[in-house]
Amino acid sequence: MNDFASAYFLIFSNLFWINLILAVVLVIFERKNPTSTWLWLMVLFFFPVVGFLFYLIVGQDLSKKKIFKIKADEDDCFEEMVKEQEELFNSKEFREENSEYFTYEDIINLHLKGDKSIFTYQNDVELIFDGHDKFKELFESINKAKNYIYIEYYIFKSDHIGSEFLDILTKKANEGIEVKLLVDGMGGRKLSKKSLEPLKQAGGEVAFFFPSIIPFVNTRVNYRNHRKICIIDGKEAFLGGFNVGDEYLGLSKKFGNWRDTHIKLKGEAISFILWQFFVDWRFATKNELKGCQTYIDNPNSSKTGIQIVSSGPDSKWPGIKDGYFKMISNAKHKLYIESPYFIPDDSIFEALKIASLSGVDVRVMVPNKPDHPFVYWAGTSYMGELLEAGVKFYTYQKGFLHSKVLIMDDFVSSVGTANLDIRSFKLNFEINAFIYSKDINEKLTKRFIDDFKNCKEITLEEYNKRSNIIKIKESFSRLLSSIL
C-alpha cells in the first residue's frame, strides 16, 4: 500500500469513528425529535466532513443544560406569584367581576402553569402596523424618560434609523438616564463598534447575546435572541416584530413596503417584560439580579387582559407554541394567522387541519417574497394538504409581510416575535403577548381583512399546477424543515 493510500485510509477511518461517536451522542444523549435525529444521521453519514462541521454550527446543543441553568432561578422567583394567582382565580368574587376572561380559563391556565406567565388585566394596548409610526412613538417615549431605558433587539443596524436611535440614547445617557442596550450577537453583526462608542462614553451600557468570537462570523446559528422589547421607566413598553434597520421603514430596494405588527403597552404586564429583559441582560453580562424585580408603579384603569409569554431553548415547555396550539384547537369559528415563516411542526400541522375540517374559518397570510429561500419553499410544501382540508392561504403582494399574529374567534389574540415555525418554537428566544380583549381582537381582525386588498389567494387548483422545479425545491427544503 503506497503512502497516499495509507493516508486516505487513515483519514477515512478517523472520520468513520468520529461519525459513529457523534451518532451515538445524537441518539442517546440529546433526545432530539426522531425526525430531526434521522435527518442529522443522514447528513453525518452521507457528508462525513461537511456534515460534521455543519452539525457543530447548527445542530449541537450538548451544553444547553449548563448554559441555561439560569432559567431555574426565574422559575423559583415566580413560584409564589403563581400560587397567589391560582388562589385569586378560585375567588368567586374575582371570577364574577372578570367573567369574560374565564371563558378562556384553559388558555390562561396553560400559560400560568406551563410558563409561569402571570395574568394581568389592568393594561392598555395600542397597535402599531407601520415602521414610521413605531419609531416615532418609541423615540417620543424615550425622549420623555426620567429614570431608565432598556432596549433589546435581534437586529440592530448602523444605518440611518439605527444611527438616529443611538443618537437619542446617547443624548439621554448624557442627561444621566440609565441606558442599557442588548443586541443579539448574530442579528447585530451590522452594528459597528465605532457607532456604539458615543453611547458608552456617555455612560450607556451595551451587551451582546452570544457574541461572535471571530469578527463578522458567528458559528452559533441556534439559540439566537429573537426578542424585540423596549421598556421606558416602567410606564411604557414596546414589543413585536419590528427590528432596527432602514428596511423596517420600507426603504429596502429588495422588499419595499414593510408590513409588521407591534404593540405599545401601558400597565401591569410591563413588569414581566421588564423581568425578561433583566434575565437576558444577566445572561449576556453575567451580572447578578437582586430579587424578583417585577414591581411597576403604573396603575392603569383599562381592563385589557394580557399574559407575557417567553420561550426558548431554556424553557421546560414550549410556551408560545403551546399557546398557538391551544388557540388553534379552541377556535370555534375564526382563526386568522400572519407569519413570515410558515413551517409548522406535526402538532400545529394536525391542529390546523382539524380546525378547518371542523368548520373553523382558517386563513393564513404569508409573504410573496422569500427572504430565506429554503424556509420559503419548506413553508409552501405544507400548503397542499392544508388546502385540501379547507385552510385558505394568501400571499402578501405589497412588499414584505413580517407580522407574527394569531387571532382566535372574537376575544383572544397573540402578537409578538415568534413565527409559526419550528425555529421559533424550539431554537430561538421569543416573547409574545397573549391578549384577551374584544377591542384588540376586532382591530387586528380589521387590519387582517384590510390586508386582503394586497393579497393573492392560493387556490388548490393553482397549487397543484406548480412546476416540477418548485416541487423539487419544496421536497428538498421540507427534508431540512426541522433544522431551518
XYZ file of C-alpha atoms in Angstrom:
484
model
C 0.000 0.000 0.000
C 1.544 3.343 -1.053
C 1.755 6.457 1.171
C -1.247 8.135 -0.477
C -3.465 5.112 0.019
C -2.343 4.778 3.643
C -3.100 8.426 4.375
C -6.503 8.126 2.708
C -7.329 5.008 4.706
C -6.269 6.704 7.978
C -8.417 9.784 7.292
C -11.412 7.680 6.299
C -11.090 5.518 9.422
C -10.942 8.549 11.706
C -13.956 10.117 10.018
C -15.858 6.864 10.402
C -15.210 6.749 14.157
C -15.991 10.440 14.614
C -19.296 9.987 12.798
C -20.078 6.854 14.788
C -19.398 8.582 18.125
C -21.438 11.611 17.125
C -24.296 9.351 16.001
C -24.308 7.647 19.416
C -24.364 11.046 21.116
C -27.287 12.128 18.930
C -29.370 9.047 19.635
C -28.601 8.515 23.326
C -27.816 11.857 24.897
C -29.547 14.639 23.010
C -33.016 13.078 22.700
C -33.959 15.129 19.668
C -37.187 14.655 17.764
C -36.860 11.311 15.884
C -37.341 13.029 12.515
C -34.581 15.514 13.318
C -32.313 12.725 14.577
C -32.671 10.694 11.375
C -32.008 13.804 9.305
C -28.774 14.510 11.165
C -27.690 10.874 10.914
C -28.171 11.038 7.166
C -26.203 14.289 6.953
C -23.355 12.834 9.027
C -23.010 9.604 7.074
C -23.520 10.949 3.559
C -21.361 14.062 4.093
C -18.704 12.966 6.641
C -16.630 16.172 6.794
C -19.143 18.820 5.771
C -21.906 17.186 7.808
C -19.767 17.132 10.949
C -18.900 20.826 10.646
C -22.499 21.719 9.807
C -23.717 19.876 12.895
C -21.263 21.746 15.134
C -22.568 25.063 13.790
C -26.289 24.337 13.543
C -27.252 21.193 15.383
C -25.366 20.679 18.614
C -26.928 21.553 21.934
C -24.857 19.452 24.324
C -24.211 22.431 26.588
C -27.834 23.557 26.738
C -28.497 22.487 30.328
C -25.337 24.134 31.582
C -25.736 27.307 29.533
C -29.357 27.903 30.512
C -29.285 26.832 34.135
C -30.197 30.444 34.887
C -33.806 29.636 33.914
C -34.282 27.756 37.198
C -33.804 30.989 39.160
C -36.556 32.658 37.147
C -38.947 29.778 37.774
C -38.286 29.875 41.522
C -38.860 33.611 41.542
C -42.377 33.285 40.156
C -43.469 30.194 42.066
C -45.121 32.143 44.867
C -46.831 34.523 42.436
C -48.325 31.581 40.543
C -49.770 30.161 43.770
C -51.251 33.540 44.701
C -52.844 33.870 41.283
C -54.316 30.376 41.411
C -55.916 31.293 44.759
C -57.232 34.524 43.242
C -58.795 32.608 40.340
C -60.644 30.441 42.845
C -62.250 33.531 44.377
C -65.942 33.689 43.430
C -65.959 37.487 43.593
C -62.960 37.837 41.259
C -64.401 35.361 38.768
C -67.755 37.148 38.678
C -66.138 40.558 38.164
C -63.938 39.208 35.355
C -66.180 36.554 33.863
C -65.288 37.431 30.246
C -61.711 36.234 30.785
C -62.694 32.943 32.364
C -64.423 31.790 29.205
C -60.811 31.166 28.154
C -59.588 29.911 31.517
C -57.870 26.884 29.978
C -55.609 29.105 27.834
C -54.824 31.327 30.828
C -54.024 28.277 32.979
C -51.820 26.799 30.254
C -49.548 29.836 30.346
C -49.766 30.259 34.108
C -48.809 26.684 34.963
C -46.627 25.869 31.979
C -44.683 29.117 31.588
C -45.413 30.797 34.951
C -46.871 33.649 32.960
C -48.890 35.823 35.333
C -52.268 37.035 34.073
C -52.691 40.823 34.302
C -55.808 42.748 33.369
C -55.069 46.420 34.101
C -53.416 47.227 30.805
C -53.801 49.499 27.809
C -52.644 48.327 24.363
C -52.006 50.382 21.230
C -51.432 48.522 17.961
C -48.750 49.728 15.539
C -48.560 48.463 11.959
C -46.085 50.867 10.315
C -42.364 51.318 10.949
C -42.516 55.119 10.813
C -45.275 55.121 13.450
C -43.377 52.659 15.628
C -40.127 54.633 15.734
C -41.957 57.953 16.095
C -43.807 56.716 19.176
C -40.781 54.916 20.575
C -38.500 57.931 20.210
C -41.114 60.200 21.797
C -41.347 57.824 24.735
C -37.553 57.625 25.075
C -37.207 61.400 24.973
C -39.592 61.627 27.959
C -37.628 59.077 30.028
C -36.749 60.188 33.562
C -35.149 57.069 35.052
C -34.206 54.273 32.661
C -34.370 52.977 29.086
C -33.924 49.259 28.458
C -33.648 48.122 24.831
C -33.383 44.574 23.435
C -33.343 43.703 19.722
C -32.463 40.806 17.485
C -31.334 43.043 14.595
C -29.833 46.499 15.122
C -28.012 48.136 12.215
C -25.752 51.172 11.951
C -27.820 52.669 9.141
C -29.942 55.834 9.116
C -32.605 54.788 11.640
C -30.066 52.876 13.727
C -27.805 55.928 13.951
C -30.743 58.153 14.885
C -31.718 55.645 17.575
C -28.186 55.599 19.028
C -28.020 59.424 18.982
C -31.209 59.623 21.064
C -29.950 57.009 23.526
C -26.620 58.837 23.815
C -28.436 62.109 24.478
C -30.460 60.505 27.294
C -27.363 58.856 28.764
C -25.676 62.264 28.845
C -28.674 63.515 30.828
C -27.948 60.878 33.475
C -30.661 58.425 32.412
C -29.762 54.753 32.811
C -29.486 53.220 29.326
C -28.987 49.516 28.630
C -28.837 48.168 25.069
C -28.845 44.400 24.441
C -28.413 43.088 20.888
C -28.173 39.545 19.573
C -24.653 38.602 18.523
C -25.720 37.396 15.095
C -28.513 39.867 14.390
C -26.258 42.725 15.480
C -23.348 41.873 13.204
C -24.048 45.012 11.130
C -23.901 47.231 14.205
C -20.423 48.753 14.157
C -18.456 49.078 17.384
C -17.485 52.608 16.374
C -21.134 53.696 16.311
C -21.551 52.493 19.922
C -18.648 54.454 21.376
C -20.523 57.756 21.973
C -23.238 55.876 23.899
C -20.660 54.060 26.033
C -18.720 57.263 26.714
C -21.963 58.894 27.852
C -22.420 56.129 30.425
C -24.732 53.832 28.466
C -24.206 50.078 28.705
C -24.107 47.751 25.704
C -24.124 43.947 25.690
C -24.357 41.222 23.049
C -26.214 37.937 23.385
C -23.917 35.070 22.302
C -21.417 37.364 20.540
C -19.207 36.015 17.778
C -15.630 35.083 18.577
C -14.465 35.902 15.050
C -15.496 39.357 13.713
C -18.454 39.206 11.308
C -18.707 35.421 11.724
C -20.974 33.751 14.279
C -20.743 29.964 14.456
C -23.759 29.583 16.750
C -26.766 29.631 14.425
C -29.078 28.279 17.128
C -30.025 29.933 20.429
C -30.481 33.372 18.899
C -32.257 36.040 20.931
C -35.124 36.948 18.609
C -36.890 39.237 21.112
C -37.646 42.891 20.362
C -38.594 44.753 23.531
C -38.186 48.271 24.903
C -39.107 49.433 28.421
C -39.111 53.103 29.405
C -39.375 53.981 33.117
C -41.786 51.080 33.628
C -44.512 53.338 32.212
C -44.445 52.251 28.563
C -43.157 49.177 26.773
C -42.916 48.122 23.139
C -42.991 44.548 21.831
C -43.459 42.954 18.426
C -41.938 42.281 15.032
C -40.004 45.439 14.123
C -36.210 45.352 14.453
C -33.944 48.358 13.946
C -32.954 48.960 10.345
C -33.967 51.069 7.364
C -35.813 48.132 5.748
C -38.345 48.284 8.598
C -39.256 51.742 7.308
C -39.913 50.319 3.847
C -36.611 51.610 2.460
C -35.239 48.295 1.193
C -34.974 48.034 -2.605
C -35.416 44.277 -2.333
C -38.531 44.215 -0.122
C -40.098 47.669 -0.460
C -43.044 48.248 1.867
C -42.637 46.512 5.231
C -45.819 45.184 6.862
C -45.400 44.324 10.545
C -47.207 44.411 13.882
C -46.000 45.889 17.169
C -47.721 46.891 20.395
C -47.229 49.810 22.741
C -48.200 48.774 26.233
C -49.047 50.523 29.490
C -49.968 48.766 32.715
C -49.208 45.758 34.878
C -47.885 43.494 32.111
C -44.796 45.694 31.744
C -43.471 44.089 34.931
C -42.974 40.799 33.145
C -41.410 42.296 30.033
C -39.032 44.079 32.388
C -38.215 40.832 34.170
C -37.439 39.121 30.855
C -35.053 41.923 29.986
C -33.299 41.512 33.352
C -32.911 37.769 32.786
C -31.487 38.259 29.280
C -29.230 41.067 30.467
C -27.903 38.913 33.315
C -27.112 36.099 30.897
C -25.260 38.409 28.486
C -23.343 40.366 31.134
C -23.078 37.787 33.968
C -24.369 40.471 36.364
C -26.460 39.055 39.196
C -30.109 40.005 39.700
C -31.372 41.203 43.046
C -34.680 39.541 43.854
C -37.793 39.417 41.693
C -37.661 42.851 40.109
C -41.174 42.961 38.734
C -42.992 45.731 40.572
C -44.223 48.585 38.404
C -45.830 51.620 39.989
C -48.058 52.196 36.996
C -51.744 51.609 37.724
C -53.995 51.600 34.674
C -57.758 51.849 34.594
C -58.086 49.955 31.299
C -59.057 46.302 31.528
C -57.154 44.553 28.789
C -56.069 41.077 29.869
C -52.510 40.118 28.952
C -50.074 37.308 29.606
C -46.461 37.906 28.593
C -45.138 34.532 27.466
C -41.456 33.901 26.826
C -39.999 30.717 25.421
C -36.701 29.372 24.213
C -34.225 26.508 24.470
C -34.102 27.118 28.228
C -37.850 26.542 28.680
C -39.196 23.262 30.039
C -42.310 23.667 27.903
C -42.518 25.468 24.531
C -44.881 28.095 25.954
C -45.570 30.155 22.850
C -46.012 27.119 20.617
C -48.333 25.557 23.167
C -50.289 28.812 23.245
C -50.595 28.774 19.455
C -51.697 25.123 19.558
C -54.315 25.877 22.226
C -55.709 28.819 20.242
C -55.936 26.705 17.092
C -57.569 23.824 18.964
C -60.035 26.056 20.832
C -61.155 28.135 17.858
C -64.879 27.819 17.208
C -65.451 29.952 14.123
C -62.392 32.067 13.178
C -58.639 31.674 13.117
C -56.525 34.232 11.244
C -52.731 33.841 11.085
C -49.956 36.113 9.811
C -46.417 34.745 9.769
C -43.432 35.450 7.507
C -42.169 31.893 8.014
C -44.640 29.029 7.971
C -43.079 25.693 8.957
C -45.491 24.074 11.409
C -44.399 21.084 13.450
C -46.553 17.951 13.424
C -48.833 19.095 16.252
C -49.582 22.525 14.747
C -49.975 20.998 11.279
C -52.562 18.484 12.525
C -54.343 21.096 14.662
C -54.780 23.390 11.636
C -56.226 20.567 9.550
C -58.619 19.509 12.305
C -59.748 23.097 12.960
C -60.539 23.653 9.284
C -62.250 20.291 8.857
C -64.343 21.157 11.941
C -65.762 24.204 10.173
C -63.466 26.922 11.544
C -62.592 29.677 9.055
C -58.805 29.219 8.981
C -56.834 31.752 6.952
C -53.050 32.015 6.741
C -51.220 35.015 5.292
C -47.561 34.684 4.271
C -45.144 36.832 2.236
C -44.972 36.703 -1.532
C -41.242 37.498 -1.430
C -38.900 34.995 0.253
C -36.006 36.398 2.290
C -34.757 32.874 3.132
C -35.341 30.578 0.093
C -35.141 27.216 1.904
C -37.521 28.446 4.588
C -39.924 29.797 1.981
C -40.048 26.590 -0.063
C -40.327 24.440 3.052
C -43.348 26.535 4.007
C -45.087 26.143 0.669
C -44.611 22.372 0.882
C -47.106 22.271 3.776
C -49.821 24.113 1.899
C -51.200 21.321 -0.283
C -52.642 19.086 2.430
C -53.912 22.085 4.374
C -55.605 23.477 1.261
C -57.306 20.113 0.804
C -58.560 20.415 4.401
C -60.080 23.824 3.603
C -57.418 26.148 5.008
C -57.193 29.343 2.944
C -53.737 30.729 2.068
C -52.887 34.244 0.922
C -49.602 35.751 -0.226
C -48.997 39.391 0.646
C -48.094 41.304 -2.509
C -47.383 44.822 -1.238
C -43.808 44.397 -0.027
C -42.791 42.025 2.751
C -45.064 40.619 5.474
C -43.171 40.245 8.776
C -46.143 40.306 11.174
C -46.460 37.498 13.747
C -50.146 37.492 14.718
C -52.786 34.892 15.633
C -56.417 35.933 16.001
C -58.879 33.472 17.516
C -62.656 33.991 17.396
C -63.604 37.372 18.894
C -61.558 37.697 22.079
C -58.093 36.090 22.126
C -55.113 37.297 20.087
C -51.349 36.907 20.105
C -48.791 39.487 18.977
C -45.060 39.044 19.384
C -41.777 37.878 17.947
C -42.456 34.154 17.360
C -43.072 32.928 13.826
C -45.180 29.869 13.112
C -42.105 27.738 12.539
C -40.003 25.137 14.290
C -37.075 27.509 14.847
C -39.257 29.920 16.831
C -40.808 27.009 18.738
C -37.539 25.366 19.834
C -34.342 27.186 18.896
C -34.885 30.933 19.324
C -35.598 33.026 22.390
C -39.001 34.614 21.764
C -41.590 36.734 23.578
C -45.305 37.173 22.820
C -48.237 38.995 24.352
C -51.351 36.823 24.563
C -54.124 39.404 24.683
C -57.655 38.853 25.999
C -59.703 41.726 24.586
C -62.627 42.028 22.186
C -61.459 45.514 21.145
C -57.903 44.428 20.266
C -59.225 41.332 18.515
C -61.542 43.499 16.390
C -58.732 45.902 15.455
C -56.385 43.061 14.474
C -59.160 41.393 12.500
C -59.941 44.647 10.671
C -56.283 45.051 9.729
C -56.087 41.432 8.590
C -59.128 41.929 6.349
C -57.664 45.205 5.027
C -54.516 43.289 4.076
C -56.623 41.083 1.792
C -56.659 44.019 -0.626
C -52.923 43.497 -1.098
C -53.024 39.693 -1.213
C -53.394 36.940 -3.764
C -55.205 33.780 -2.704
C -53.503 30.458 -3.398
C -56.166 28.010 -4.538
C -55.735 24.240 -4.503
C -56.089 24.194 -8.286
C -53.323 26.749 -8.679
C -51.130 24.980 -6.122
C -51.411 21.670 -7.984
C -50.220 23.348 -11.200
C -46.829 24.396 -9.764
C -43.817 23.305 -11.799
C -41.661 20.252 -11.162
C -38.753 22.546 -10.295
C -40.801 24.088 -7.482
C -41.853 20.629 -6.286
C -38.189 19.571 -6.101
C -37.315 22.727 -4.156
C -40.192 22.050 -1.758
C -39.254 18.409 -1.227
C -35.611 19.172 -0.527
C -36.423 22.129 1.745
C -39.005 20.127 3.677
C -36.373 17.499 4.479
C -34.452 20.290 6.217
C -37.513 21.820 7.911
C -36.662 20.531 11.398
C -33.333 22.416 11.377
C -34.156 25.536 9.333
